[in-house]
CSV table of C-alpha atoms in Angstrom, one decimal:
chain,number,residue,atom,x,y,z
A,1,UNK,CA,-68.7,4.6,-34.8
A,2,UNK,CA,-67.3,7.5,-36.7
A,3,UNK,CA,-69.3,9.6,-39.2
A,4,UNK,CA,-68.0,9.3,-42.8
A,5,UNK,CA,-66.7,12.3,-44.5
A,6,UNK,CA,-68.0,13.0,-48.0
A,7,UNK,CA,-66.8,15.4,-50.7
A,8,UNK,CA,-68.4,15.9,-54.1
A,9,UNK,CA,-66.7,17.7,-56.9
A,10,UNK,CA,-68.2,18.9,-60.1
A,11,UNK,CA,-65.7,19.4,-63.0
A,12,UNK,CA,-66.1,21.4,-66.2
A,13,UNK,CA,-63.2,22.5,-68.3
A,14,UNK,CA,-63.1,25.3,-70.9
A,15,UNK,CA,-63.9,22.7,-73.7
A,16,UNK,CA,-65.9,19.5,-73.9
A,17,UNK,CA,-62.9,17.6,-75.1
A,18,UNK,CA,-60.8,18.7,-72.2
A,19,UNK,CA,-63.6,17.9,-69.7
A,20,UNK,CA,-63.8,14.4,-71.3
A,21,UNK,CA,-60.0,14.0,-70.9
A,22,UNK,CA,-60.2,15.0,-67.3
A,23,UNK,CA,-63.0,12.6,-66.6
A,24,UNK,CA,-61.3,9.8,-68.5
A,25,UNK,CA,-58.2,10.3,-66.4
A,26,UNK,CA,-60.1,9.9,-63.2
A,27,UNK,CA,-62.3,7.0,-64.3
A,28,UNK,CA,-59.7,4.4,-63.2
A,29,UNK,CA,-59.7,5.7,-59.6
A,30,UNK,CA,-63.2,7.1,-59.2
A,31,UNK,CA,-66.8,6.6,-60.4
A,32,UNK,CA,-67.3,9.5,-62.7
A,33,UNK,CA,-70.9,10.6,-63.2
A,34,UNK,CA,-71.6,12.6,-66.3
A,35,UNK,CA,-74.3,15.3,-66.5
A,36,UNK,CA,-77.2,14.6,-68.9
A,37,UNK,CA,-75.6,17.0,-71.5
A,38,UNK,CA,-72.1,15.6,-71.0
A,39,UNK,CA,-70.7,19.1,-70.3
A,40,UNK,CA,-69.5,18.3,-66.8
A,41,UNK,CA,-69.0,15.4,-64.5
A,42,UNK,CA,-69.0,14.8,-60.7
A,43,UNK,CA,-67.2,12.3,-58.5
A,44,UNK,CA,-67.5,11.7,-54.8
A,45,UNK,CA,-64.9,10.8,-52.2
A,46,UNK,CA,-66.0,9.0,-49.0
A,47,UNK,CA,-63.7,8.4,-46.1
A,48,UNK,CA,-64.1,7.7,-42.4
A,49,UNK,CA,-61.5,10.3,-41.3
A,50,UNK,CA,-61.1,13.8,-42.4
A,51,UNK,CA,-57.3,13.4,-42.8
A,52,UNK,CA,-57.9,10.5,-45.2
A,53,UNK,CA,-60.4,12.5,-47.2
A,54,UNK,CA,-57.9,15.3,-47.4
A,55,UNK,CA,-55.2,12.9,-48.7
A,56,UNK,CA,-57.6,11.4,-51.3
A,57,UNK,CA,-58.6,15.0,-52.3
A,58,UNK,CA,-55.0,16.0,-52.8
A,59,UNK,CA,-54.2,12.9,-54.8
A,60,UNK,CA,-57.2,13.4,-57.1
A,61,UNK,CA,-56.5,17.1,-57.5
A,62,UNK,CA,-52.9,16.5,-58.4
A,63,UNK,CA,-54.1,14.1,-61.1
A,64,UNK,CA,-56.6,16.6,-62.5
A,65,UNK,CA,-54.0,19.4,-62.5
A,66,UNK,CA,-51.4,17.1,-64.2
A,67,UNK,CA,-53.9,16.3,-67.0
A,68,UNK,CA,-55.0,19.9,-67.3
A,69,UNK,CA,-51.3,21.0,-67.6
A,70,UNK,CA,-50.6,18.4,-70.2
A,71,UNK,CA,-53.6,19.5,-72.3
A,72,UNK,CA,-52.5,23.1,-72.0
A,73,UNK,CA,-49.0,22.3,-73.1
A,74,UNK,CA,-50.3,20.4,-76.1
A,75,UNK,CA,-52.5,23.3,-77.1
A,76,UNK,CA,-49.5,25.7,-76.7
A,77,UNK,CA,-47.3,23.5,-78.8
A,78,UNK,CA,-49.9,23.2,-81.5
A,79,UNK,CA,-50.5,26.9,-81.6
A,80,UNK,CA,-46.8,27.6,-81.7
A,81,UNK,CA,-46.1,25.2,-84.5
A,82,UNK,CA,-48.1,26.8,-87.2
A,83,UNK,CA,-46.1,28.2,-90.1
A,84,UNK,CA,-46.9,31.6,-91.4
A,85,UNK,CA,-46.0,32.7,-94.9
A,86,UNK,CA,-46.0,36.4,-95.5
């Protein structure tokens, strides 16, 4: 019998709203557990083989990075769209 591999990640972005968006994006794939103050969340991956754990880790991280990139581009567009009258 093989020993299962476990990985636990704690996530906290630079704002509560962004952290919530990241957690919401993962909630369809993972059980997201929020801290008592809702400032961060954790999720855990469990696999029987290290290579499977690595694959799941890569998939989840790509998802987190995609959401983070989208959030950053939305902020950049919002900041760049203001009109200044001088």
